[in-house]
Coordinates of C-alpha atoms in Angstrom, one line a residue:
X23 CA 168.0 -23.2 18.3
X24 CA 171.7 -23.9 19.2
X25 CA 171.6 -24.3 23.0
X26 CA 171.7 -27.8 24.3
X27 CA 169.9 -28.5 27.7
X28 CA 170.0 -31.0 30.2
X29 CA 167.2 -31.8 32.9
X30 CA 168.9 -33.1 36.2
X31 CA 167.8 -34.6 39.3
X32 CA 164.6 -35.6 38.0
X33 CA 162.7 -38.9 37.8
X34 CA 162.4 -39.8 33.9
X35 CA 159.3 -41.4 32.8
X36 CA 160.5 -43.7 30.1
X37 CA 157.7 -46.5 28.7
X38 CA 157.6 -48.9 31.6
X39 CA 160.3 -47.4 33.4
X40 CA 161.1 -44.6 35.8
X41 CA 164.8 -43.7 35.6
X42 CA 166.7 -41.8 38.1
X43 CA 170.2 -40.3 38.3
X44 CA 170.2 -39.8 34.5
X45 CA 170.4 -36.5 32.6
X46 CA 167.6 -35.9 29.7
X47 CA 169.4 -33.8 27.1
X48 CA 167.8 -32.3 24.4
X49 CA 167.8 -29.4 21.6
X50 CA 164.7 -29.1 19.4
X51 CA 164.8 -33.0 19.6
X52 CA 165.7 -35.5 22.5
X53 CA 169.1 -35.9 22.1
X54 CA 170.1 -38.6 24.7
X55 CA 169.4 -39.9 28.1
X56 CA 172.6 -39.8 29.9
X57 CA 174.9 -40.6 32.6
X58 CA 176.1 -37.4 34.7
X59 CA 179.7 -38.4 33.8
X60 CA 178.7 -38.5 29.9
X61 CA 178.1 -34.7 29.9
X62 CA 181.8 -34.0 29.6
X63 CA 181.2 -34.9 25.6
X64 CA 179.2 -31.5 25.3
X65 CA 181.2 -28.5 24.8
X66 CA 178.3 -26.5 26.4
X67 CA 175.2 -27.6 28.2
X68 CA 172.9 -25.7 29.9
X69 CA 171.9 -27.8 33.0
X70 CA 168.5 -27.4 34.8
X71 CA 168.0 -29.0 38.4
X72 CA 164.2 -29.9 38.5
X73 CA 164.4 -30.9 42.3
X74 CA 163.5 -34.6 42.3
X75 CA 160.3 -33.9 40.1
X76 CA 159.2 -36.0 37.6
X77 CA 160.1 -35.5 34.0
X78 CA 157.4 -36.9 31.4
X79 CA 156.6 -36.4 28.0
X80 CA 154.3 -33.4 27.1
X81 CA 150.8 -33.9 27.6
X82 CA 148.7 -34.1 24.3
X83 CA 144.9 -33.0 24.5
X84 CA 142.9 -34.4 21.4
X85 CA 140.0 -33.0 22.6
X86 CA 139.9 -29.2 24.0
X87 CA 137.5 -26.4 23.0
X88 CA 139.0 -23.5 24.9
X89 CA 141.0 -22.1 28.0
X90 CA 142.2 -18.8 29.2
X91 CA 138.8 -17.2 28.3
X92 CA 139.1 -18.1 24.7
X93 CA 137.2 -20.7 22.6
X94 CA 138.5 -22.2 19.2
X95 CA 135.0 -20.9 17.9
X96 CA 136.2 -17.5 18.4
X97 CA 137.8 -18.0 14.9
X98 CA 140.6 -15.7 15.6
X99 CA 144.4 -16.5 15.7
X100 CA 144.3 -14.4 18.8
X101 CA 141.9 -16.8 20.7
X102 CA 143.9 -19.8 19.6
X103 CA 147.2 -18.2 20.7
X104 CA 145.7 -17.7 24.2
X105 CA 144.3 -21.1 24.4
X106 CA 148.1 -22.4 23.4
X107 CA 149.6 -20.1 26.0
X108 CA 147.3 -21.3 28.9
X109 CA 147.8 -24.9 28.0
X110 CA 151.6 -24.7 28.6
X111 CA 151.0 -24.0 32.0
X112 CA 149.0 -27.4 32.7
X113 CA 151.7 -29.5 31.1
X114 CA 150.0 -29.6 27.6
X115 CA 152.6 -29.2 24.6
X116 CA 150.3 -29.9 21.8
X117 CA 146.5 -30.1 21.0
X118 CA 143.8 -30.5 18.5
X119 CA 141.8 -27.3 18.3
X120 CA 138.1 -28.6 18.8
X121 CA 134.8 -27.2 17.0
X122 CA 131.4 -27.3 17.7
X123 CA 127.9 -27.8 16.0
X124 CA 127.4 -24.2 14.4
X125 CA 126.8 -23.0 10.9
X126 CA 128.8 -24.1 8.0
X127 CA 129.9 -20.7 7.2
X128 CA 131.2 -20.5 11.0
X129 CA 132.8 -23.9 11.1
X130 CA 134.8 -23.1 7.6
X131 CA 136.0 -19.9 9.3
X132 CA 137.3 -21.6 12.3
X133 CA 138.9 -24.4 10.3
X134 CA 140.7 -21.6 8.0
X135 CA 142.0 -20.0 11.3
X136 CA 143.3 -23.4 12.5
X137 CA 145.0 -24.1 9.4
X138 CA 146.8 -20.8 10.0
X139 CA 147.4 -21.9 13.6
X140 CA 149.0 -25.2 12.5
X141 CA 151.9 -23.0 10.9
X142 CA 152.1 -20.2 13.5
X143 CA 154.7 -20.3 16.5
X144 CA 152.4 -19.0 19.5
X145 CA 155.4 -19.7 22.2
X146 CA 152.7 -22.0 23.5
X147 CA 151.3 -25.5 23.1
X148 CA 151.6 -26.5 19.1
X149 CA 148.2 -26.7 17.3
X150 CA 148.2 -30.1 15.7
X151 CA 145.0 -29.7 13.8
X152 CA 141.5 -29.8 14.3
X153 CA 139.0 -32.0 15.9
X154 CA 135.5 -31.6 14.2
X155 CA 132.9 -32.4 17.1
X156 CA 129.6 -32.1 15.0
X157 CA 127.5 -31.0 13.1
X158 CA 127.0 -34.9 12.4
X159 CA 125.7 -35.7 15.7
X160 CA 122.0 -36.9 16.9
X161 CA 119.9 -34.2 18.5
X162 CA 118.7 -36.6 21.4
X163 CA 122.4 -36.7 22.5
X164 CA 123.6 -33.2 21.3
X165 CA 124.9 -32.1 24.8
X166 CA 125.6 -28.6 25.1
X167 CA 125.6 -28.3 21.1
X168 CA 122.8 -26.5 19.1
X169 CA 120.5 -28.4 17.6
X170 CA 119.6 -25.9 14.8
X171 CA 122.9 -26.6 12.9
X172 CA 122.9 -30.4 13.1
X173 CA 123.4 -32.1 9.6
X174 CA 123.7 -35.5 8.2
X175 CA 127.3 -36.5 7.5
X176 CA 128.4 -35.4 4.3
X177 CA 132.0 -35.6 2.7
X178 CA 131.3 -32.5 0.5
X179 CA 131.0 -30.6 3.9
X180 CA 134.6 -31.6 4.9
X181 CA 136.6 -32.1 1.8
X182 CA 138.2 -28.9 1.7
X183 CA 139.7 -29.3 5.1
X184 CA 141.1 -32.9 5.0
X185 CA 144.5 -31.6 5.6
X186 CA 143.8 -30.1 9.0
X187 CA 140.8 -32.1 10.5
X188 CA 142.5 -35.0 12.4
X189 CA 139.4 -36.4 14.3
X190 CA 135.5 -36.4 13.3
X191 CA 133.2 -37.3 15.8
X192 CA 129.9 -38.5 14.5
X193 CA 126.7 -40.2 15.1
X194 CA 126.8 -43.3 12.7
X195 CA 123.2 -43.8 12.8
X196 CA 123.0 -40.5 10.8
X197 CA 125.3 -41.8 7.9
X198 CA 122.8 -43.7 5.7
X199 CA 124.3 -47.0 4.7
X200 CA 127.6 -45.8 6.1
X201 CA 128.2 -43.8 2.9
X202 CA 130.3 -41.2 4.6
X203 CA 132.5 -43.6 6.7
X204 CA 133.2 -45.4 3.7
X205 CA 134.0 -42.4 1.8
X206 CA 136.3 -41.1 4.1
X207 CA 138.2 -44.6 4.1
X208 CA 138.1 -45.0 0.4
X209 CA 139.8 -41.4 -0.1
X210 CA 142.8 -42.5 2.3
X211 CA 142.3 -39.6 4.4
X212 CA 144.3 -39.6 7.5
X213 CA 141.1 -38.9 9.3
X214 CA 140.2 -40.8 12.7
X215 CA 136.2 -41.4 12.5
X216 CA 134.8 -41.3 16.4
X217 CA 131.5 -42.5 17.4
X218 CA 130.2 -39.6 19.8
X219 CA 127.0 -37.7 20.6
X220 CA 125.0 -40.4 19.3
X221 CA 121.8 -42.6 19.8
X222 CA 122.9 -45.6 17.7
X223 CA 122.1 -49.0 18.8
X224 CA 124.6 -51.8 19.6
X225 CA 124.5 -53.3 16.4
X226 CA 124.5 -49.9 14.4
X227 CA 127.6 -49.0 16.1
X228 CA 129.2 -52.4 15.8
X229 CA 128.6 -52.1 12.1
X230 CA 130.1 -48.6 11.7
X231 CA 133.1 -49.8 13.6
X232 CA 133.8 -52.7 10.8
X233 CA 133.3 -49.7 8.3
X234 CA 135.8 -47.5 9.8
X235 CA 135.2 -46.1 13.1
X236 CA 138.2 -46.2 15.2
X237 CA 137.4 -44.1 18.4
X238 CA 135.1 -43.1 20.9
X239 CA 134.3 -39.6 22.0
X240 CA 134.3 -38.8 25.8
X241 CA 132.8 -42.3 26.5
X242 CA 129.8 -42.5 28.8
X243 CA 128.9 -39.0 27.9
X244 CA 126.6 -38.0 25.2
X245 CA 125.8 -41.3 23.8
X246 CA 123.2 -44.3 24.5
X247 CA 124.1 -45.9 27.6
X248 CA 124.6 -49.5 28.2
X249 CA 121.7 -51.6 29.3
X250 CA 121.9 -55.3 29.9
X251 CA 119.2 -55.8 26.9
X252 CA 120.5 -52.8 25.0
X253 CA 124.1 -52.3 25.3
X254 CA 124.3 -49.2 23.2
X255 CA 127.3 -47.3 22.1
X256 CA 128.8 -47.3 25.5
X257 CA 128.3 -51.4 25.3
X258 CA 130.0 -51.2 21.5
X259 CA 132.9 -49.2 22.5
X260 CA 133.9 -51.4 25.5
X261 CA 133.5 -54.7 23.7
X262 CA 135.5 -53.6 20.6
X263 CA 139.1 -52.8 20.0
X264 CA 138.6 -48.8 19.5
X265 CA 140.1 -46.2 21.4
X266 CA 138.3 -44.1 23.5
X267 CA 138.5 -40.7 25.5
X268 CA 137.4 -40.0 28.9
X269 CA 136.9 -36.8 31.0
X270 CA 138.5 -37.8 34.2
X271 CA 137.1 -34.6 36.1
X272 CA 135.1 -36.8 38.6
X273 CA 131.8 -35.0 37.4
X274 CA 131.3 -36.1 34.0
X275 CA 132.2 -39.4 35.0
X276 CA 131.7 -41.3 38.5
X277 CA 135.7 -42.0 39.6
X278 CA 134.7 -45.6 40.3
X279 CA 134.5 -45.7 36.7
X280 CA 137.8 -45.1 36.0
X281 CA 138.8 -48.4 37.5
X282 CA 136.2 -50.4 35.6
X283 CA 137.3 -48.8 32.3
X284 CA 140.9 -49.8 33.0
X285 CA 139.5 -53.2 33.7
X286 CA 137.4 -53.3 30.6
X287 CA 139.8 -51.8 28.0
X288 CA 143.2 -52.2 27.1
X289 CA 145.4 -49.5 28.8
X290 CA 146.8 -48.5 25.3
X291 CA 143.0 -47.6 24.1
X292 CA 142.4 -45.0 26.8
X293 CA 143.0 -41.5 26.1
X294 CA 142.6 -38.6 28.8
X295 CA 141.0 -35.4 27.5
X296 CA 139.8 -32.4 29.1
X297 CA 136.8 -31.2 26.8
X298 CA 137.9 -27.9 28.4
X299 CA 135.9 -24.7 27.4
X300 CA 136.9 -21.2 27.5
X301 CA 136.4 -21.0 31.4
X302 CA 139.3 -23.6 31.7
X303 CA 142.0 -22.2 33.8
X304 CA 139.7 -18.9 34.7
X305 CA 137.7 -18.1 37.7
X306 CA 133.9 -19.1 38.3
X307 CA 131.2 -16.9 36.5
X308 CA 129.2 -16.8 33.4
X309 CA 130.9 -17.8 30.1
X310 CA 129.4 -19.0 26.5
X311 CA 129.8 -22.2 24.4
X312 CA 128.6 -22.2 21.0
X313 CA 126.4 -19.1 21.3
X314 CA 124.8 -20.5 24.6
X315 CA 125.3 -19.1 28.1
X316 CA 127.4 -21.3 30.5
X317 CA 127.6 -21.0 34.1
X318 CA 130.7 -22.1 35.9
X319 CA 130.3 -22.9 39.6
X320 CA 132.1 -25.5 41.9
X321 CA 134.2 -26.7 39.1
X322 CA 131.3 -27.5 36.7
X323 CA 130.3 -25.8 33.6
X324 CA 126.6 -26.0 32.6
X325 CA 124.1 -24.4 30.5
X326 CA 121.0 -22.7 31.9
X327 CA 119.0 -26.1 31.8
X328 CA 121.6 -27.7 33.6
X329 CA 123.2 -29.5 30.9
X330 CA 126.9 -30.2 31.3
X331 CA 128.7 -27.9 28.9
X332 CA 132.1 -29.2 28.5
X333 CA 134.4 -28.8 31.5
X334 CA 137.1 -26.5 33.1
X335 CA 139.3 -29.6 33.8
X336 CA 143.0 -29.0 32.9
X337 CA 145.1 -32.4 31.8
X338 CA 147.7 -32.4 34.8
X339 CA 144.4 -32.6 36.9
X340 CA 142.9 -35.2 34.6
X341 CA 146.2 -37.6 35.2
X342 CA 145.8 -37.0 38.8
X343 CA 142.3 -37.8 39.2
X344 CA 142.8 -40.9 37.1
X345 CA 146.0 -42.2 39.0
X346 CA 144.1 -41.5 42.2
X347 CA 141.0 -43.4 41.7
X348 CA 142.7 -46.5 40.1
X349 CA 145.5 -49.0 41.0
X350 CA 147.7 -47.5 37.9
X351 CA 151.2 -46.8 38.1
X352 CA 152.5 -43.3 37.1
X353 CA 154.4 -44.8 34.2
X354 CA 151.2 -46.1 32.8
X355 CA 149.1 -43.2 33.7
X356 CA 151.1 -40.8 31.6
X357 CA 150.7 -42.9 28.5
X358 CA 147.0 -42.0 28.6
X359 CA 147.8 -38.2 28.1
X360 CA 151.0 -38.8 26.1
X361 CA 151.8 -41.9 23.8
X362 CA 148.3 -43.0 23.5
X363 CA 146.7 -39.8 21.9
X364 CA 149.7 -39.5 19.7
X365 CA 149.3 -43.0 18.4
X366 CA 145.4 -42.1 17.8
X367 CA 146.5 -39.2 15.6
X368 CA 149.5 -41.0 13.9
X369 CA 151.9 -38.5 15.4
X370 CA 153.7 -41.1 17.8
X371 CA 156.9 -41.1 15.6
X372 CA 157.3 -37.7 16.6
X373 CA 155.7 -37.0 19.9
X374 CA 154.5 -38.9 23.0
X375 CA 157.5 -40.3 24.5
X376 CA 161.2 -39.2 25.4
X377 CA 163.0 -41.4 23.3
X378 CA 165.7 -40.3 21.3
X379 CA 165.1 -38.2 18.3
X380 CA 161.4 -37.3 18.9
X381 CA 160.6 -33.7 19.4
X382 CA 161.6 -32.2 22.9
X383 CA 158.0 -31.8 24.1
X384 CA 158.7 -32.3 28.1
X385 CA 156.7 -31.5 31.2
X386 CA 157.9 -31.7 34.5
X387 CA 155.7 -31.9 37.4
X388 CA 155.7 -33.0 41.1
X389 CA 154.2 -35.6 43.3
X390 CA 150.7 -33.3 43.2
X391 CA 150.9 -33.1 39.4
X392 CA 151.5 -29.1 39.8
X393 CA 153.5 -28.0 36.7
X394 CA 157.1 -27.0 37.1
X395 CA 158.4 -26.7 33.8
X396 CA 157.0 -27.1 30.3
X397 CA 159.2 -27.5 27.1
X398 CA 157.7 -27.3 23.6
X399 CA 159.8 -28.5 20.8
X400 CA 163.1 -27.7 22.7
X401 CA 161.9 -24.0 24.0
X402 CA 161.2 -23.8 27.7
X403 CA 157.7 -21.8 27.7
X404 CA 156.9 -22.1 31.0
X405 CA 158.7 -22.1 34.4
X406 CA 156.8 -22.0 37.8

């Protein structure tokens, strides 16, 4: 693309600062944050007045199953394209297509599709790869996943897809002598190992962290809870240096926990996710997740047995919820949805902030976090 754009009259969120009376100039990359008088150096620039709204790095969702009526497990490019196009309306500019516990054949078909999606321009949020959530999980904490397809962690299961799998959620107590964790680390694969859907004891989880677990999947949900005599997975995640996700929909986790997490974990270790299923950004009704019936009502997605089945949360709402229920400021809450997830999956050299030279992934939103404009790698893909 040859067009040079400039976003004016906005509050630019840049690291620890919020800049005003500046212009964010970009093509496919961020070119410069300039003073208005510097615009004369550009022969042709298309200026966009954002009416005093916030200008932020694009949101990155590293744990999302679906949205807009489609799910990653549909296994089709059309479904992933629909998710991609839906997400830009919520400020998400890139994401990991997240799988579920199903048969090996089905999972492989989905991963083949995600591999194609990574190299496809959907005119929506960019697909960064896959988050493999299951089948290496605990039956006790399977949540809305199908126990029929649960298996022990096995490197042979994933070895053909290490190029596109960016995160693997697993129950470390299922990994005998941590052979799977050690193998992933030995091979030098650029894959984040995350504890989740796990009934591990505190000691098992801490030992798995020593071996290579570096992340926690939707903390507090689908994991052994913290008790003062049995700290469990929650205690291990909180009492270690691993990063962790949180579903800030005020349903999966009580909003009072947001502030408690902020007091317990370093701010750079917290990542907002949606864990959205196909009903995200859709009306209430009957949907499907991993072959199971899901009832969406009152902002909640539940199986017929009342188990929470992912969420219908959007990332802009997650950011808003977390900010409203903590003492965090705007520039720091944005980190939880931008640079923090970028660091987790090792793409912070390209995405996650508005520094010069990075991909022009940009979202503009108002004080209520309603999305005004979304830019993916320099392309304006949503405008309210």
